[in-house]
């Protein structure tokens, strides 16, 4: 939307400087953008006497502006004042008018901006310092933006307030978003406090910075500026690393910060000490962390011979990344060689399959290329005999920028579609910078991320946290020696419990899905052998035991047959949650007990119909949506629609309603619907979904069966569960209790405007429709 004062600013700067050599006119559209700021920058340079005009507000512009002294009341150069006024309007601040007078309105405008920046010194209240002028002519926001974090904004303001006068420090945004510029500002703050000379503070994690951090171990009870810097680094790593917990920017190292640090350390696979030790400082500040910390994985383009494999195992490595293929004409000879897999497995190592055809520039990435590479990767993996559910990591081996991400996501959509069109035997992973991994994971629903952390200089590794779904992190390249044999190797850390490559090939029936179906068959056989009751219902009872069979569940859904549960246990059957598997379509890890709980709810209470809700929803998607609403209500994000888009059912973000949760809810609903409809059994129905074609259309099938064919059906049914009157006293009271436990006071659904709640339901519907859209494309 056009802004009248921005339009006036554009008209004035064009009219005033159109004949100046080197001035570039800006489009007069009333919309603030970099081109408007560039035109004002060139105008200022002209007023300062600079003849070689540039978009960059560089050292010459800054030094010449500083030499004039701060702009203040009585400034004789009215054009400079008009540039300030134009800049203020473009930033969203009121400057009164574009008249060249340092009026009270103009003074109030830039004082408000300086306050937002974090500069509160009373002695400069009526002057505009050169550095603040530079900040004025950027597109950085100094007010909190929706989707940001208040704690990050506090940290941004603190850095500005403390260091803005330093010669090598430049004022950064205060919008609540961590970025590359904020990352470097934080690093410079650490360097200033480390005693590194001001002109040598460059924001780079070098030897002097490392030495200082090793000397500044902090622990609970400490306080001061170093604690503030450390907590700032914690805040910068965001909530995604610790299941929604957000660190607080603080002067004191208290119990809450210590708790966050322990979770971060566990997530990052470093020693859990709760302290600001060197490994933790490094992990917070650079994508590779401490490159010399323990690592049990590696990757290389060189053939792993028997002797090399044994040497790697002796050195503590347990998995090695190797390439499935290489492009025609390549002379690197980096693909897996005949007999190599046997050498790797015989030494006790796993192999991590990698795929890279060029992948070093944007032109290499498109949907057709992705589909072609996915098909070839499937063929090569089958040729080597890789087992079902093997994860193949497709590389983005360059510093892809945010502007390029759509095409890269298209490439991975093509990869996914190719793998799924070949029976979903293999699962796609992504290799690349932190930003690439997060963007691809969220945009193309790729569940596993292999982070190129050692590429610290990549813009995609600066200002981005480690994605929630990281599996491997490449931290150091070096020459590995196996006796007299030396070859290049990358050290790689691994996240415990995630994909760890493969330890065999040509093992049919060895996938986690096959093993889960075999487990369900044993449970069903036990239910039949028990000789009493409905065998399917008994299976649902046993497989949700014991997490979903407590007294709370009993009051809502009835008691279970404990005698059967003991009968099945006596036959050697364990809990269903111990039988987790990788979903054949989306690749995420599925918890069977949650899936079965969803199935049990619908089996026992039925489908209430479009626009209606009952207790079954509480055991399924409705319960997850309720908890997710609480997560939004506790967040800093003012827009529930934006929060849904960024958080709901994304594999790269920790959320109370994950992609796994949604799949478990849906498959449970589908199983229950089939069991209630006719003469079938739970083994047959799960087999149809997971080993047949059911998983390929699950999202569209679920929407049609539960919500009808329209988006309106989704939003009405979600509203019915969260807000509408339900003719079930126990469900109503349980729902109210859960909402009050999850939401801050006055943030409950009944206290929010209809417009806010409508956004929330629309966000849920939009995410479901996006998943359906991907199915339809396939």
XYZ file of C-alpha atoms in Angstrom, residues 37-710:
674
model
C 17.111 4.554 0.631
C 19.807 4.435 -2.068
C 18.449 7.594 -3.678
C 18.541 9.391 -0.305
C 22.077 8.098 0.303
C 23.263 9.485 -3.050
C 21.526 12.761 -2.252
C 23.388 12.996 1.056
C 26.711 12.223 -0.630
C 26.109 15.065 -3.066
C 25.375 17.455 -0.193
C 28.625 16.371 1.466
C 30.611 17.195 -1.685
C 31.230 13.603 -2.773
C 31.280 13.373 -6.565
C 31.472 9.599 -7.093
C 27.986 8.752 -5.826
C 27.209 5.235 -4.626
C 24.400 3.204 -3.093
C 26.747 2.271 -0.263
C 26.824 4.434 2.849
C 30.528 3.614 3.202
C 33.491 4.846 5.244
C 33.956 8.024 3.152
C 30.329 9.081 3.538
C 30.408 8.305 7.263
C 33.687 10.104 7.924
C 32.693 13.222 5.968
C 29.338 13.327 7.722
C 30.994 12.885 11.117
C 33.461 15.689 10.288
C 30.526 18.111 9.949
C 29.431 17.277 13.477
C 26.016 16.011 14.593
C 22.976 17.454 12.825
C 21.087 19.652 15.275
C 18.622 22.508 15.620
C 19.735 25.403 13.435
C 21.321 23.185 10.750
C 22.003 25.509 7.824
C 21.839 22.884 5.065
C 18.108 22.467 4.675
C 18.490 19.671 2.111
C 20.306 17.546 4.658
C 17.436 18.123 7.073
C 14.978 17.187 4.315
C 16.912 13.957 3.717
C 16.515 13.194 7.432
C 12.798 13.934 7.248
C 12.391 11.753 4.153
C 14.297 8.933 5.848
C 12.102 9.177 8.946
C 8.906 8.947 6.912
C 10.330 5.977 5.004
C 11.120 4.322 8.355
C 7.581 4.891 9.587
C 8.361 7.771 11.949
C 6.617 11.138 11.903
C 8.868 14.050 10.930
C 6.190 16.726 10.679
C 6.838 17.842 7.111
C 9.570 17.766 4.468
C 10.453 21.421 4.962
C 14.140 21.485 5.969
C 13.408 22.730 9.484
C 14.573 20.855 12.570
C 11.135 21.220 14.122
C 9.898 19.577 17.296
C 8.188 16.939 15.147
C 11.462 16.120 13.347
C 13.367 16.024 16.629
C 10.687 13.791 18.146
C 10.861 11.499 15.100
C 14.552 10.749 15.263
C 14.601 10.661 19.072
C 11.893 7.993 18.932
C 13.950 6.056 16.400
C 17.068 6.363 18.572
C 15.103 5.128 21.587
C 13.924 2.129 19.536
C 17.542 1.493 18.526
C 18.629 1.474 22.163
C 20.410 4.849 22.269
C 19.169 6.782 25.269
C 22.052 9.154 26.121
C 20.459 12.472 27.198
C 23.360 14.559 25.879
C 22.482 13.721 22.251
C 18.728 14.056 22.566
C 18.596 17.022 20.178
C 21.293 15.933 17.737
C 21.537 13.241 15.085
C 24.966 11.529 15.193
C 26.539 10.366 11.928
C 26.147 6.680 12.780
C 22.462 7.134 13.500
C 22.099 8.952 10.163
C 23.594 5.887 8.497
C 21.128 3.648 10.350
C 18.306 5.910 9.181
C 19.115 5.206 5.520
C 18.840 1.415 5.766
C 15.898 -0.958 5.565
C 16.595 -2.274 9.072
C 13.548 -2.150 11.342
C 13.931 -0.789 14.856
C 10.484 -1.790 16.051
C 9.350 -5.288 16.983
C 7.984 -7.204 13.986
C 5.417 -9.971 14.109
C 7.103 -13.348 14.257
C 10.154 -12.025 16.092
C 11.152 -12.674 19.687
C 11.078 -9.980 22.344
C 14.173 -11.425 24.005
C 16.117 -11.067 20.745
C 14.950 -7.448 20.483
C 16.178 -6.724 24.012
C 19.528 -8.225 23.068
C 19.693 -6.179 19.851
C 18.979 -2.936 21.721
C 21.549 -3.795 24.379
C 24.285 -4.403 21.800
C 23.482 -1.102 20.086
C 23.370 0.853 23.342
C 26.674 -0.524 24.570
C 28.818 -0.534 21.440
C 27.385 1.910 18.899
C 30.207 4.395 19.425
C 32.895 1.808 18.653
C 34.556 2.529 15.317
C 34.045 -1.010 13.982
C 30.489 -1.419 15.263
C 27.458 -0.418 13.217
C 23.914 -0.026 14.484
C 21.841 -3.101 13.768
C 18.107 -3.868 13.563
C 15.894 -4.184 16.640
C 13.082 -6.223 15.107
C 13.268 -9.411 17.179
C 14.861 -11.475 14.406
C 18.347 -12.927 14.553
C 20.376 -12.375 11.390
C 23.905 -12.379 10.011
C 24.370 -8.711 10.984
C 23.220 -9.366 14.541
C 25.486 -12.413 14.730
C 28.493 -10.303 13.786
C 27.464 -7.534 16.194
C 27.379 -10.076 19.013
C 30.791 -11.420 18.001
C 32.201 -7.896 17.986
C 30.805 -7.311 21.464
C 32.632 -10.419 22.662
C 35.811 -9.204 20.977
C 35.576 -5.743 22.570
C 35.134 -7.296 26.006
C 38.010 -9.689 25.295
C 40.418 -6.777 24.953
C 40.907 -7.232 21.228
C 41.848 -3.817 19.754
C 38.834 -1.951 18.488
C 40.097 -1.730 14.918
C 40.770 -5.510 14.908
C 37.264 -6.477 16.054
C 35.860 -7.940 12.831
C 33.122 -10.318 14.029
C 35.088 -13.379 12.891
C 35.620 -16.325 15.229
C 39.426 -16.294 15.225
C 42.210 -17.534 17.529
C 42.119 -14.486 19.835
C 38.348 -14.780 20.273
C 38.673 -18.510 20.906
C 41.354 -17.959 23.549
C 39.195 -15.419 25.350
C 36.153 -17.692 25.389
C 38.214 -20.548 26.803
C 39.111 -18.194 29.654
C 35.496 -17.205 30.316
C 33.711 -20.306 31.559
C 30.538 -19.232 33.355
C 28.129 -21.138 35.563
C 24.971 -20.695 37.597
C 25.364 -17.861 40.100
C 27.664 -15.750 37.943
C 26.627 -12.265 36.806
C 27.892 -9.353 34.745
C 28.556 -8.375 31.173
C 29.944 -11.755 30.144
C 26.746 -13.423 31.344
C 24.807 -10.909 29.254
C 26.876 -11.792 26.187
C 26.415 -15.497 26.833
C 22.674 -15.218 27.402
C 22.489 -13.093 24.229
C 24.068 -15.962 22.300
C 21.553 -18.349 23.880
C 18.644 -16.098 22.924
C 20.031 -15.844 19.388
C 19.756 -19.598 18.944
C 15.995 -19.298 19.280
C 13.309 -21.635 20.553
C 13.540 -24.322 17.891
C 16.470 -26.012 19.593
C 14.746 -26.772 22.857
C 11.158 -27.746 22.090
C 9.743 -24.274 22.414
C 11.744 -23.066 25.416
C 13.220 -19.599 24.919
C 16.281 -18.384 26.792
C 16.032 -15.013 28.516
C 18.494 -12.189 28.006
C 19.871 -11.701 31.491
C 22.563 -10.124 33.674
C 22.503 -13.155 35.994
C 23.166 -16.817 35.270
C 20.106 -18.239 36.994
C 18.472 -21.695 37.151
C 16.309 -21.075 34.076
C 19.320 -20.203 31.937
C 21.174 -23.259 33.242
C 18.198 -25.439 32.337
C 18.075 -23.994 28.810
C 21.818 -24.523 28.397
C 21.547 -28.200 29.349
C 18.799 -28.729 26.793
C 20.814 -26.904 24.147
C 23.908 -28.961 24.926
C 21.939 -32.193 24.683
C 20.349 -31.085 21.412
C 23.757 -30.109 20.015
C 25.455 -33.361 21.100
C 28.043 -31.689 23.335
C 28.780 -32.425 26.991
C 25.801 -31.544 29.187
C 27.356 -29.389 31.908
C 24.882 -26.531 32.234
C 27.874 -24.177 32.008
C 29.151 -21.650 29.502
C 32.225 -23.727 28.708
C 34.173 -23.383 25.469
C 32.263 -26.101 23.602
C 28.995 -24.345 24.413
C 30.258 -20.853 23.521
C 31.526 -22.205 20.196
C 28.352 -24.124 19.437
C 26.271 -21.010 20.083
C 28.431 -18.724 17.942
C 29.653 -20.662 14.895
C 28.102 -23.364 12.748
C 30.938 -25.845 13.282
C 31.239 -25.300 17.044
C 34.433 -26.732 18.470
C 35.820 -28.535 15.382
C 38.024 -30.754 17.536
C 35.260 -32.151 19.755
C 34.400 -35.825 19.645
C 32.773 -36.988 16.398
C 31.805 -40.524 15.453
C 30.955 -39.968 11.779
C 32.816 -38.798 8.690
C 32.460 -38.459 4.948
C 34.863 -38.479 2.007
C 35.020 -38.661 -1.759
C 37.751 -41.288 -1.551
C 37.216 -45.034 -1.702
C 37.110 -46.730 1.700
C 39.289 -49.777 1.352
C 39.419 -52.504 3.966
C 42.502 -50.979 5.603
C 40.982 -47.508 5.622
C 37.752 -48.826 7.119
C 39.617 -50.565 9.926
C 41.665 -47.432 10.605
C 38.514 -45.295 10.749
C 36.902 -47.688 13.223
C 40.040 -47.686 15.380
C 39.937 -43.867 15.386
C 36.403 -43.905 16.830
C 34.321 -43.461 13.679
C 31.192 -45.568 13.272
C 29.666 -44.255 10.031
C 31.065 -42.883 6.789
C 29.308 -40.878 4.080
C 29.864 -42.088 0.527
C 28.459 -41.104 -2.866
C 25.964 -43.287 -4.735
C 27.008 -41.951 -8.124
C 28.703 -39.114 -9.973
C 27.810 -37.240 -13.168
C 28.894 -38.549 -16.531
C 32.295 -37.172 -17.428
C 33.428 -36.753 -13.829
C 37.029 -37.756 -13.198
C 36.829 -37.726 -9.378
C 35.912 -41.417 -9.148
C 34.048 -40.649 -5.919
C 31.160 -43.112 -6.197
C 31.012 -46.317 -4.127
C 33.335 -48.877 -5.694
C 32.859 -52.663 -6.108
C 33.550 -54.407 -2.805
C 33.625 -51.140 -0.857
C 30.386 -51.703 1.046
C 31.618 -55.095 2.215
C 34.827 -53.453 3.470
C 32.842 -50.807 5.337
C 30.378 -53.235 6.946
C 33.084 -55.787 7.814
C 34.958 -53.128 9.770
C 31.858 -52.353 11.845
C 30.982 -49.102 10.087
C 27.671 -47.872 8.713
C 27.448 -46.126 5.370
C 25.577 -42.844 4.799
C 24.458 -42.575 1.142
C 25.131 -39.161 -0.436
C 24.016 -37.744 -3.789
C 25.629 -34.863 -5.658
C 25.346 -34.116 -9.348
C 27.123 -30.741 -9.648
C 24.895 -28.814 -7.151
C 27.310 -25.871 -7.016
C 25.152 -23.123 -8.558
C 21.511 -22.153 -8.794
C 21.222 -23.357 -12.402
C 21.692 -26.922 -11.128
C 18.412 -26.739 -9.173
C 14.961 -27.123 -10.691
C 12.009 -29.476 -10.363
C 12.972 -31.497 -13.499
C 16.557 -31.889 -12.261
C 15.296 -32.959 -8.852
C 12.950 -35.526 -10.350
C 15.713 -36.859 -12.600
C 18.196 -37.069 -9.731
C 15.647 -38.702 -7.428
C 14.930 -41.367 -10.036
C 18.641 -42.004 -10.655
C 19.360 -42.110 -6.921
C 16.617 -44.707 -6.488
C 18.101 -46.813 -9.292
C 21.624 -46.581 -7.897
C 20.536 -47.320 -4.334
C 18.610 -50.370 -5.514
C 21.625 -51.425 -7.543
C 23.747 -51.436 -4.398
C 20.971 -53.277 -2.538
C 20.172 -50.570 0.000
C 17.311 -51.567 2.261
C 13.873 -49.955 2.396
C 13.751 -46.687 4.425
C 17.382 -45.799 3.690
C 17.874 -42.020 3.811
C 19.763 -40.515 0.842
C 21.206 -37.011 1.371
C 21.013 -34.747 -1.688
C 23.568 -31.940 -1.707
C 23.321 -28.171 -2.075
C 27.050 -27.544 -2.153
C 27.243 -23.748 -2.403
C 26.178 -20.678 -0.440
C 22.577 -20.470 -1.583
C 20.879 -17.222 -0.597
C 17.318 -16.733 0.617
C 16.352 -15.316 -2.766
C 17.346 -18.628 -4.388
C 15.523 -20.872 -1.963
C 12.294 -21.306 -3.951
C 14.124 -23.032 -6.811
C 16.047 -25.228 -4.397
C 12.800 -26.236 -2.687
C 11.389 -27.042 -6.158
C 14.386 -29.312 -6.757
C 13.717 -31.243 -3.552
C 10.017 -31.463 -4.344
C 11.123 -33.152 -7.558
C 13.394 -35.500 -5.614
C 10.546 -36.416 -3.259
C 8.132 -37.001 -6.110
C 10.598 -39.253 -7.923
C 11.265 -41.361 -4.827
C 7.555 -41.662 -4.057
C 6.681 -42.526 -7.653
C 9.115 -45.430 -7.298
C 7.268 -46.871 -4.330
C 8.699 -44.702 -1.511
C 11.435 -47.230 -0.904
C 13.961 -44.510 -0.033
C 13.723 -41.241 1.886
C 15.224 -37.896 0.886
C 17.523 -35.944 3.162
C 19.142 -32.566 2.482
C 22.807 -31.564 2.737
C 23.600 -27.854 2.903
C 23.906 -24.792 5.081
C 21.670 -24.317 8.104
C 19.337 -22.077 6.128
C 19.202 -24.467 3.172
C 18.436 -27.389 5.478
C 15.694 -25.502 7.327
C 14.153 -24.037 4.172
C 14.115 -27.331 2.305
C 12.857 -29.247 5.331
C 9.964 -26.856 5.829
C 9.256 -26.189 2.153
C 9.524 -29.688 0.698
C 8.918 -31.692 3.890
C 12.358 -33.283 3.889
C 12.796 -34.872 7.324
C 16.586 -35.270 7.661
C 19.253 -32.568 7.518
C 22.995 -33.035 6.989
C 24.418 -29.601 7.858
C 27.555 -28.297 6.156
C 28.615 -26.618 9.386
C 32.302 -26.354 8.525
C 31.384 -23.823 5.807
C 31.224 -21.065 8.436
C 31.550 -18.276 5.881
C 28.342 -19.277 4.105
C 25.655 -16.655 4.652
C 23.274 -19.559 5.242
C 25.286 -20.542 8.321
C 25.403 -17.065 9.885
C 22.411 -15.907 11.875
C 20.558 -19.231 11.602
C 20.143 -21.795 14.386
C 20.859 -25.480 13.924
C 17.632 -26.876 12.424
C 15.492 -29.035 14.670
C 15.787 -32.039 12.347
C 19.578 -32.009 12.052
C 21.004 -35.508 11.804
C 24.629 -34.909 10.843
C 26.808 -31.787 11.146
C 30.031 -31.556 9.167
C 32.568 -29.717 11.362
C 36.130 -30.124 10.071
C 38.068 -31.094 6.980
C 41.498 -32.643 7.517
C 43.887 -35.287 6.226
C 43.339 -38.674 7.851
C 46.273 -41.068 8.087
C 45.898 -44.828 8.010
C 49.511 -45.848 8.376
C 51.339 -44.542 5.337
C 48.031 -43.931 3.568
C 46.642 -40.378 3.827
C 43.370 -39.062 2.388
C 41.025 -36.081 2.884
C 38.240 -36.639 5.384
C 35.460 -34.537 6.912
C 34.680 -34.990 10.599
C 30.928 -35.186 11.231
C 28.899 -35.165 14.443
C 25.692 -37.170 14.744
C 22.483 -36.540 16.641
C 21.700 -39.523 18.832
C 18.485 -41.289 17.900
C 18.326 -39.946 14.358
C 19.281 -41.615 11.094
C 22.677 -43.320 11.331
C 23.055 -44.669 7.829
C 22.898 -48.382 7.028
C 24.866 -51.340 8.363
C 23.805 -53.806 5.668
C 22.318 -54.136 2.185
C 20.105 -56.720 0.489
C 18.090 -57.418 3.650
C 14.397 -57.649 2.605
C 11.918 -57.069 5.389
C 14.501 -55.296 7.515
C 12.939 -51.825 7.367
C 11.330 -50.308 10.422
C 7.930 -50.413 8.684
C 8.246 -54.146 8.013
C 9.249 -54.711 11.612
C 6.288 -52.698 12.883
C 3.786 -54.616 10.733
C 5.292 -57.886 11.988
C 4.824 -56.614 15.557
C 1.158 -55.714 14.918
C 0.591 -59.193 13.479
C 1.898 -60.709 16.699
C -0.394 -58.502 18.787
C -3.379 -59.463 16.634
C -2.486 -63.152 16.886
C -2.380 -62.756 20.672
C -5.822 -61.078 20.644
C -7.269 -63.957 18.624
C -5.612 -66.511 20.903
C -7.048 -64.732 23.958
C -10.464 -65.904 22.816
C -12.537 -63.125 24.355
C -13.758 -59.770 23.097
C -13.146 -57.990 19.800
C -9.632 -58.749 18.561
C -9.227 -55.337 16.884
C -10.343 -53.484 19.983
C -7.976 -55.546 22.130
C -5.128 -54.625 19.772
C -6.002 -50.936 20.146
C -5.971 -51.326 23.919
C -2.619 -53.094 24.079
C -0.806 -50.874 21.589
C -1.752 -47.681 23.419
C -0.648 -49.186 26.714
C 0.639 -47.760 28.991
C 0.893 -44.070 28.064
C -2.704 -43.840 26.849
C -4.422 -46.175 29.327
C -4.221 -44.174 32.556
C -7.202 -43.106 34.659
C -7.704 -39.897 32.681
C -8.019 -41.871 29.464
C -10.196 -44.421 31.226
C -12.696 -41.764 32.316
C -12.969 -40.467 28.740
C -12.812 -43.689 26.733
C -13.478 -46.527 29.182
C -11.234 -49.037 30.877
C -9.038 -51.522 29.050
C -8.876 -55.258 29.539
C -5.846 -55.486 31.801
C -5.992 -59.274 31.711
C -5.400 -59.200 27.951
C -2.548 -56.745 28.341
C -0.892 -59.152 30.762
C -1.690 -62.069 28.413
C 0.092 -60.282 25.535
C 3.049 -59.346 27.736
C 3.393 -62.981 28.808
C 3.799 -63.831 25.110
C 6.841 -61.560 25.017
C 5.204 -58.491 23.438
C 6.496 -55.069 24.464
C 5.023 -51.582 24.251
C 4.079 -50.223 20.848
C 6.080 -47.056 21.417
C 9.218 -49.185 21.261
C 8.307 -50.062 17.637
C 8.747 -46.599 16.097
C 9.225 -46.553 12.326
C 10.012 -44.184 9.473
C 6.940 -43.133 7.563
C 7.299 -44.387 3.972
C 5.897 -41.215 2.438
C 7.223 -38.365 4.613
C 10.205 -40.080 6.253
C 9.524 -38.788 9.770
C 9.673 -41.039 12.823
C 6.238 -42.309 13.848
C 5.221 -43.184 17.419
C 2.759 -46.085 17.111
C 1.166 -45.609 20.534
C 0.004 -42.090 19.571
C -1.309 -43.378 16.232
C -3.208 -46.132 18.033
C -4.576 -43.684 20.610
C -6.051 -41.670 17.735
C -7.495 -44.860 16.256
C -8.947 -45.923 19.601
C -10.700 -42.583 20.066
C -12.473 -42.796 16.733
C -13.126 -46.548 17.048
C -14.869 -46.001 20.382
C -16.597 -42.639 19.790
C -17.004 -42.434 16.039
C -16.828 -39.558 13.556
C -19.028 -36.666 14.731
C -19.282 -35.230 11.208
C -18.316 -31.958 9.548
C -18.656 -28.936 11.823
C -19.130 -31.109 14.913
C -16.788 -32.599 17.512
C -16.736 -35.298 20.177
C -14.261 -37.046 22.481
C -12.519 -38.738 19.553
C -10.958 -35.394 18.592
C -9.312 -35.126 22.000
C -7.385 -38.348 21.335
C -6.378 -37.198 17.870
C -5.835 -34.002 15.884
C -8.086 -31.942 18.145
C -5.958 -32.563 21.214
C -2.833 -31.685 19.268
C -4.448 -28.535 17.858
C -5.517 -27.480 21.353
C -1.969 -27.852 22.650
C -0.620 -26.024 19.604
C -3.015 -23.150 20.243
C -1.519 -22.910 23.728
C 1.946 -22.799 22.163
C 0.898 -19.838 20.005
C -0.720 -18.066 22.968
C 2.603 -18.269 24.866
C 4.686 -17.083 21.907
C 5.720 -13.580 20.873
C 4.094 -14.005 17.476
C 1.013 -11.783 17.258
C -0.325 -13.501 14.126
C -1.689 -17.041 14.576
C -1.739 -17.479 10.791
C 1.957 -16.603 10.562
C 2.692 -18.885 13.521
C 0.911 -21.815 11.848
C 2.835 -21.271 8.629
C 6.189 -21.144 10.420
C 5.643 -23.833 13.023
C 2.773 -26.278 12.423
C 3.755 -29.692 11.009
C 7.235 -28.623 9.909
C 10.050 -31.151 10.283
C 12.679 -28.467 10.972
C 10.928 -26.774 13.921
C 10.155 -28.122 17.376
C 6.424 -27.918 17.863
C 3.653 -29.373 19.974
C 1.922 -30.316 16.700
C 4.636 -31.844 14.551
C 4.383 -33.476 11.147
C 4.722 -36.823 12.924
C 1.782 -35.952 15.179
C -0.409 -35.058 12.211
C 0.437 -38.283 10.365
C -0.248 -40.339 13.490
C -3.596 -38.578 13.934
C -4.567 -39.152 10.315
C -3.483 -42.780 10.034
C -5.199 -43.547 13.340
C -8.429 -41.988 12.044
C -8.194 -43.977 8.800
C -7.579 -47.280 10.579
C -10.509 -46.712 12.955
C -12.834 -45.756 10.096
C -12.013 -48.963 8.222
C -12.356 -51.156 11.313
C -15.768 -49.716 12.124
C -16.959 -50.044 8.531
C -16.652 -53.790 7.978
C -14.973 -57.149 8.284
C -11.280 -56.337 8.280
C -8.481 -56.316 10.813
C -5.916 -53.854 12.034
C -2.979 -55.655 10.390
C -4.588 -55.475 6.954
C -5.466 -51.799 7.301
C -2.040 -50.710 8.558
C -0.436 -52.732 5.797
C -2.593 -50.937 3.208
C -1.491 -47.557 4.527
C 2.209 -48.228 5.098
C 3.131 -50.843 2.515
C 0.342 -50.259 0.015
C -0.631 -46.947 -1.528
C -2.567 -45.492 1.397
C 0.214 -43.210 2.593
C 0.379 -41.510 -0.807
C -3.127 -40.023 -0.486
C -3.573 -39.892 3.290
C -3.942 -36.120 3.620
C -6.623 -35.686 0.934
C -8.451 -38.833 2.070
C -8.494 -37.599 5.661
C -9.775 -34.146 4.752
C -12.613 -35.589 2.696
C -13.603 -38.136 5.345
C -13.404 -35.871 8.387
C -13.922 -32.314 7.130
C -15.576 -32.654 3.752
C -14.177 -31.205 0.569
C -14.019 -27.529 1.547
